[in-house]
């Protein structure tokens, strides 16, 4: 059964599946599809081409599918794609993609966007990511699965945050943050491996040990990047996580954040 508050405005092209609830004064217009079981609060704005998966929860005042904040956006029919079981809290914003990027902004399954967080045009937010209150992604940012971005932090356009990484609150991320690491600071530096986060996600002890050794070789040995990668792959290349870390480092375009010192 679909429940729509009588004050809500729903456009003729909106497709609503079973068990969806839409609250008071929400406005949903354009080529929008809302998956079954999704609950939309009061005063929510959804516009343009937007795909929302099943069993999502979108709280009061959120804005999804608004035009991107980009001076070269020329009205192209870009879109927002949101997966299943996504939580979007009060006044969070998600903007559509641009022709300069991939023409879409993607939020995968099980993501949580806390209040006032912002996902800009052409971003990709992978499965299980949590963005705390007022966290902000500039355009074209990619955040790896199960990463955490602390409150009042900002990630620069085109930067990447790797899978299972943790960015502390009040941080400014201008360079890539490798997978499995901890980062924080006004110009974010690395503070070793996100050991607690990896343990909570069920990583095996030997894998965490290998990641820590790889981190020390990459960031604290003084070796050239090429030499460090060769040693890491030779000694620990059997681990998928190590290969993923190495590939992330090798494909960085903005450069990788520096280590701040201390124990990994």
GROMACS .gro file of C-alpha atoms in nm:
model
  264
    1UNK     CA    1   0.000   0.000   0.000
    2UNK     CA    2   0.131   0.344  -0.098
    3UNK     CA    3   0.085   0.630   0.151
    4UNK     CA    4   0.113   0.986   0.018
    5UNK     CA    5   0.029   1.285   0.236
    6UNK     CA    6  -0.238   1.502   0.072
    7UNK     CA    7  -0.010   1.807   0.073
    8UNK     CA    8   0.267   1.631  -0.122
    9UNK     CA    9   0.311   1.720  -0.490
   10UNK     CA   10   0.389   1.426  -0.717
   11UNK     CA   11   0.465   1.477  -1.088
   12UNK     CA   12   0.293   1.274  -1.357
   13UNK     CA   13   0.617   1.100  -1.462
   14UNK     CA   14   0.702   0.975  -1.113
   15UNK     CA   15   0.686   0.597  -1.069
   16UNK     CA   16   0.619   0.482  -0.713
   17UNK     CA   17   0.639   0.115  -0.618
   18UNK     CA   18   0.452  -0.067  -0.342
   19UNK     CA   19   0.476   0.025   0.028
   20UNK     CA   20   0.630   0.367  -0.035
   21UNK     CA   21   0.544   0.648   0.209
   22UNK     CA   22   0.575   1.020   0.124
   23UNK     CA   23   0.538   1.289   0.388
   24UNK     CA   24   0.381   1.631   0.403
   25UNK     CA   25   0.482   1.906   0.159
   26UNK     CA   26   0.733   1.691  -0.025
   27UNK     CA   27   0.774   1.773  -0.394
   28UNK     CA   28   0.874   1.497  -0.635
   29UNK     CA   29   0.890   1.581  -1.007
   30UNK     CA   30   1.062   1.455  -1.320
   31UNK     CA   31   1.171   1.108  -1.429
   32UNK     CA   32   1.180   0.962  -1.079
   33UNK     CA   33   1.151   0.596  -0.974
   34UNK     CA   34   1.109   0.513  -0.604
   35UNK     CA   35   1.161   0.151  -0.501
   36UNK     CA   36   0.929  -0.041  -0.275
   37UNK     CA   37   0.941   0.009   0.098
   38UNK     CA   38   1.116   0.346   0.077
   39UNK     CA   39   0.999   0.611   0.325
   40UNK     CA   40   1.028   0.980   0.241
   41UNK     CA   41   0.980   1.241   0.511
   42UNK     CA   42   0.835   1.591   0.508
   43UNK     CA   43   0.947   1.875   0.281
   44UNK     CA   44   1.175   1.652   0.077
   45UNK     CA   45   1.262   1.768  -0.276
   46UNK     CA   46   1.336   1.510  -0.546
   47UNK     CA   47   1.365   1.633  -0.905
   48UNK     CA   48   1.509   1.546  -1.243
   49UNK     CA   49   1.615   1.193  -1.336
   50UNK     CA   50   1.649   1.004  -1.008
   51UNK     CA   51   1.649   0.632  -0.930
   52UNK     CA   52   1.595   0.536  -0.565
   53UNK     CA   53   1.618   0.173  -0.457
   54UNK     CA   54   1.419  -0.031  -0.208
   55UNK     CA   55   1.378   0.023   0.167
   56UNK     CA   56   1.557   0.357   0.173
   57UNK     CA   57   1.483   0.621   0.437
   58UNK     CA   58   1.494   0.986   0.336
   59UNK     CA   59   1.440   1.233   0.619
   60UNK     CA   60   1.288   1.581   0.636
   61UNK     CA   61   1.427   1.853   0.414
   62UNK     CA   62   1.664   1.640   0.204
   63UNK     CA   63   1.722   1.753  -0.156
   64UNK     CA   64   1.799   1.489  -0.420
   65UNK     CA   65   1.855   1.542  -0.791
   66UNK     CA   66   1.898   1.918  -0.792
   67UNK     CA   67   2.109   2.073  -1.070
   68UNK     CA   68   2.483   2.049  -1.004
   69UNK     CA   69   2.669   2.348  -0.866
   70UNK     CA   70   2.894   2.378  -1.171
   71UNK     CA   71   2.922   2.683  -1.396
   72UNK     CA   72   2.964   2.466  -1.707
   73UNK     CA   73   2.647   2.266  -1.645
   74UNK     CA   74   2.427   2.331  -1.948
   75UNK     CA   75   2.107   2.151  -1.860
   76UNK     CA   76   2.212   1.806  -1.983
   77UNK     CA   77   1.991   1.520  -1.868
   78UNK     CA   78   2.214   1.373  -1.603
   79UNK     CA   79   2.093   1.164  -1.311
   80UNK     CA   80   2.122   1.041  -0.954
   81UNK     CA   81   2.125   0.668  -0.880
   82UNK     CA   82   2.065   0.554  -0.521
   83UNK     CA   83   2.084   0.191  -0.414
   84UNK     CA   84   1.891  -0.008  -0.156
   85UNK     CA   85   1.867   0.055   0.218
   86UNK     CA   86   2.027   0.398   0.190
   87UNK     CA   87   1.968   0.642   0.477
   88UNK     CA   88   1.965   1.013   0.393
   89UNK     CA   89   1.921   1.229   0.699
   90UNK     CA   90   1.781   1.580   0.744
   91UNK     CA   91   1.879   1.843   0.486
   92UNK     CA   92   2.141   1.631   0.314
   93UNK     CA   93   2.187   1.713  -0.056
   94UNK     CA   94   2.274   1.494  -0.356
   95UNK     CA   95   2.322   1.662  -0.696
   96UNK     CA   96   2.303   1.520  -1.047
   97UNK     CA   97   2.606   1.451  -1.268
   98UNK     CA   98   2.747   1.656  -1.555
   99UNK     CA   99   2.876   1.603  -1.908
  100UNK     CA  100   3.219   1.696  -1.772
  101UNK     CA  101   3.203   1.383  -1.556
  102UNK     CA  102   3.014   1.055  -1.582
  103UNK     CA  103   2.667   1.215  -1.619
  104UNK     CA  104   2.550   1.055  -1.297
  105UNK     CA  105   2.599   1.065  -0.924
  106UNK     CA  106   2.595   0.718  -0.769
  107UNK     CA  107   2.524   0.614  -0.411
  108UNK     CA  108   2.541   0.239  -0.362
  109UNK     CA  109   2.360   0.013  -0.113
  110UNK     CA  110   2.365   0.062   0.265
  111UNK     CA  111   2.515   0.412   0.262
  112UNK     CA  112   2.432   0.658   0.541
  113UNK     CA  113   2.444   1.032   0.476
  114UNK     CA  114   2.400   1.216   0.805
  115UNK     CA  115   2.235   1.556   0.844
  116UNK     CA  116   2.355   1.841   0.619
  117UNK     CA  117   2.606   1.623   0.434
  118UNK     CA  118   2.658   1.695   0.064
  119UNK     CA  119   2.737   1.468  -0.232
  120UNK     CA  120   2.826   1.680  -0.535
  121UNK     CA  121   2.795   1.604  -0.906
  122UNK     CA  122   2.957   1.294  -1.058
  123UNK     CA  123   3.053   1.140  -0.723
  124UNK     CA  124   3.057   0.766  -0.662
  125UNK     CA  125   2.987   0.660  -0.303
  126UNK     CA  126   3.039   0.288  -0.265
  127UNK     CA  127   2.854   0.038  -0.049
  128UNK     CA  128   2.836   0.089   0.325
  129UNK     CA  129   2.996   0.435   0.336
  130UNK     CA  130   2.905   0.662   0.629
  131UNK     CA  131   2.932   1.040   0.596
  132UNK     CA  132   2.886   1.218   0.928
  133UNK     CA  133   2.709   1.551   0.980
  134UNK     CA  134   2.812   1.828   0.740
  135UNK     CA  135   3.066   1.610   0.557
  136UNK     CA  136   3.108   1.734   0.200
  137UNK     CA  137   3.225   1.573  -0.124
  138UNK     CA  138   3.334   1.799  -0.408
  139UNK     CA  139   3.258   1.696  -0.765
  140UNK     CA  140   3.398   1.374  -0.916
  141UNK     CA  141   3.499   1.227  -0.578
  142UNK     CA  142   3.501   0.850  -0.530
  143UNK     CA  143   3.465   0.698  -0.184
  144UNK     CA  144   3.543   0.328  -0.144
  145UNK     CA  145   3.321   0.076   0.030
  146UNK     CA  146   3.271   0.102   0.407
  147UNK     CA  147   3.482   0.416   0.435
  148UNK     CA  148   3.392   0.670   0.703
  149UNK     CA  149   3.413   1.048   0.660
  150UNK     CA  150   3.393   1.248   0.981
  151UNK     CA  151   3.174   1.548   1.052
  152UNK     CA  152   3.257   1.888   0.902
  153UNK     CA  153   3.515   1.731   0.670
  154UNK     CA  154   3.554   1.815   0.301
  155UNK     CA  155   3.699   1.611   0.015
  156UNK     CA  156   3.842   1.806  -0.280
  157UNK     CA  157   3.718   1.758  -0.635
  158UNK     CA  158   3.860   1.447  -0.810
  159UNK     CA  159   4.014   1.310  -0.488
  160UNK     CA  160   3.954   0.953  -0.372
  161UNK     CA  161   3.899   0.798  -0.031
  162UNK     CA  162   3.984   0.430  -0.034
  163UNK     CA  163   3.779   0.138   0.093
  164UNK     CA  164   3.763   0.092   0.473
  165UNK     CA  165   3.951   0.419   0.527
  166UNK     CA  166   3.858   0.657   0.807
  167UNK     CA  167   3.876   1.035   0.770
  168UNK     CA  168   3.856   1.220   1.101
  169UNK     CA  169   3.628   1.515   1.168
  170UNK     CA  170   3.722   1.870   1.065
  171UNK     CA  171   3.957   1.735   0.797
  172UNK     CA  172   4.041   1.874   0.455
  173UNK     CA  173   4.119   1.601   0.203
  174UNK     CA  174   4.300   1.730  -0.105
  175UNK     CA  175   4.499   1.416  -0.192
  176UNK     CA  176   4.396   1.051  -0.218
  177UNK     CA  177   4.349   0.862   0.109
  178UNK     CA  178   4.458   0.499   0.056
  179UNK     CA  179   4.235   0.205   0.149
  180UNK     CA  180   4.249   0.074   0.508
  181UNK     CA  181   4.416   0.387   0.648
  182UNK     CA  182   4.331   0.663   0.898
  183UNK     CA  183   4.361   1.028   0.800
  184UNK     CA  184   4.287   1.364   0.957
  185UNK     CA  185   4.392   1.726   0.967
  186UNK     CA  186   4.333   2.056   0.790
  187UNK     CA  187   4.551   1.920   0.509
  188UNK     CA  188   4.483   1.556   0.584
  189UNK     CA  189   4.779   1.335   0.671
  190UNK     CA  190   4.786   0.960   0.727
  191UNK     CA  191   4.802   0.821   1.078
  192UNK     CA  192   4.853   0.454   1.012
  193UNK     CA  193   4.611   0.170   0.950
  194UNK     CA  194   4.243   0.176   1.049
  195UNK     CA  195   4.294  -0.133   1.265
  196UNK     CA  196   3.977  -0.104   1.473
  197UNK     CA  197   3.764  -0.051   1.163
  198UNK     CA  198   3.916  -0.353   0.989
  199UNK     CA  199   3.862  -0.571   1.295
  200UNK     CA  200   3.499  -0.463   1.315
  201UNK     CA  201   3.450  -0.552   0.948
  202UNK     CA  202   3.587  -0.903   1.010
  203UNK     CA  203   3.931  -0.879   0.851
  204UNK     CA  204   4.157  -1.168   0.949
  205UNK     CA  205   4.453  -1.097   1.176
  206UNK     CA  206   4.707  -1.207   0.915
  207UNK     CA  207   4.551  -0.971   0.658
  208UNK     CA  208   4.564  -0.675   0.899
  209UNK     CA  209   4.927  -0.765   0.979
  210UNK     CA  210   5.010  -0.766   0.607
  211UNK     CA  211   4.837  -0.431   0.553
  212UNK     CA  212   5.036  -0.279   0.840
  213UNK     CA  213   5.363  -0.406   0.695
  214UNK     CA  214   5.271  -0.278   0.351
  215UNK     CA  215   5.188   0.061   0.502
  216UNK     CA  216   5.525   0.084   0.674
  217UNK     CA  217   5.709  -0.006   0.353
  218UNK     CA  218   5.510   0.243   0.146
  219UNK     CA  219   5.514   0.540   0.380
  220UNK     CA  220   5.792   0.497   0.637
  221UNK     CA  221   6.078   0.310   0.473
  222UNK     CA  222   6.213   0.598   0.265
  223UNK     CA  223   6.204   0.379  -0.047
  224UNK     CA  224   6.097   0.505  -0.385
  225UNK     CA  225   5.738   0.416  -0.460
  226UNK     CA  226   5.839   0.176  -0.736
  227UNK     CA  227   6.079  -0.012  -0.509
  228UNK     CA  228   5.828  -0.027  -0.224
  229UNK     CA  229   5.558  -0.168  -0.449
  230UNK     CA  230   5.792  -0.435  -0.584
  231UNK     CA  231   5.879  -0.554  -0.234
  232UNK     CA  232   5.517  -0.548  -0.117
  233UNK     CA  233   5.393  -0.755  -0.412
  234UNK     CA  234   5.681  -1.000  -0.375
  235UNK     CA  235   5.630  -1.053  -0.003
  236UNK     CA  236   5.251  -1.013   0.034
  237UNK     CA  237   5.104  -1.020  -0.314
  238UNK     CA  238   4.897  -1.330  -0.236
  239UNK     CA  239   4.653  -1.112  -0.041
  240UNK     CA  240   4.375  -0.950  -0.244
  241UNK     CA  241   4.370  -0.655  -0.005
  242UNK     CA  242   4.738  -0.585  -0.067
  243UNK     CA  243   4.690  -0.595  -0.443
  244UNK     CA  244   4.397  -0.355  -0.405
  245UNK     CA  245   4.612  -0.116  -0.197
  246UNK     CA  246   4.892  -0.125  -0.453
  247UNK     CA  247   4.655  -0.065  -0.743
  248UNK     CA  248   4.505   0.235  -0.563
  249UNK     CA  249   4.851   0.386  -0.514
  250UNK     CA  250   4.956   0.320  -0.874
  251UNK     CA  251   4.642   0.475  -1.023
  252UNK     CA  252   4.642   0.794  -0.814
  253UNK     CA  253   4.615   1.108  -1.027
  254UNK     CA  254   4.607   1.373  -0.754
  255UNK     CA  255   4.879   1.210  -0.547
  256UNK     CA  256   4.854   1.027  -0.216
  257UNK     CA  257   4.844   1.189   0.128
  258UNK     CA  258   5.168   1.178   0.328
  259UNK     CA  259   5.227   0.992   0.651
  260UNK     CA  260   5.229   1.199   0.969
  261UNK     CA  261   5.454   0.959   1.165
  262UNK     CA  262   5.381   0.727   1.456
  263UNK     CA  263   5.293   0.360   1.467
  264UNK     CA  264   5.085   0.187   1.199
   0.00000   0.00000   0.00000
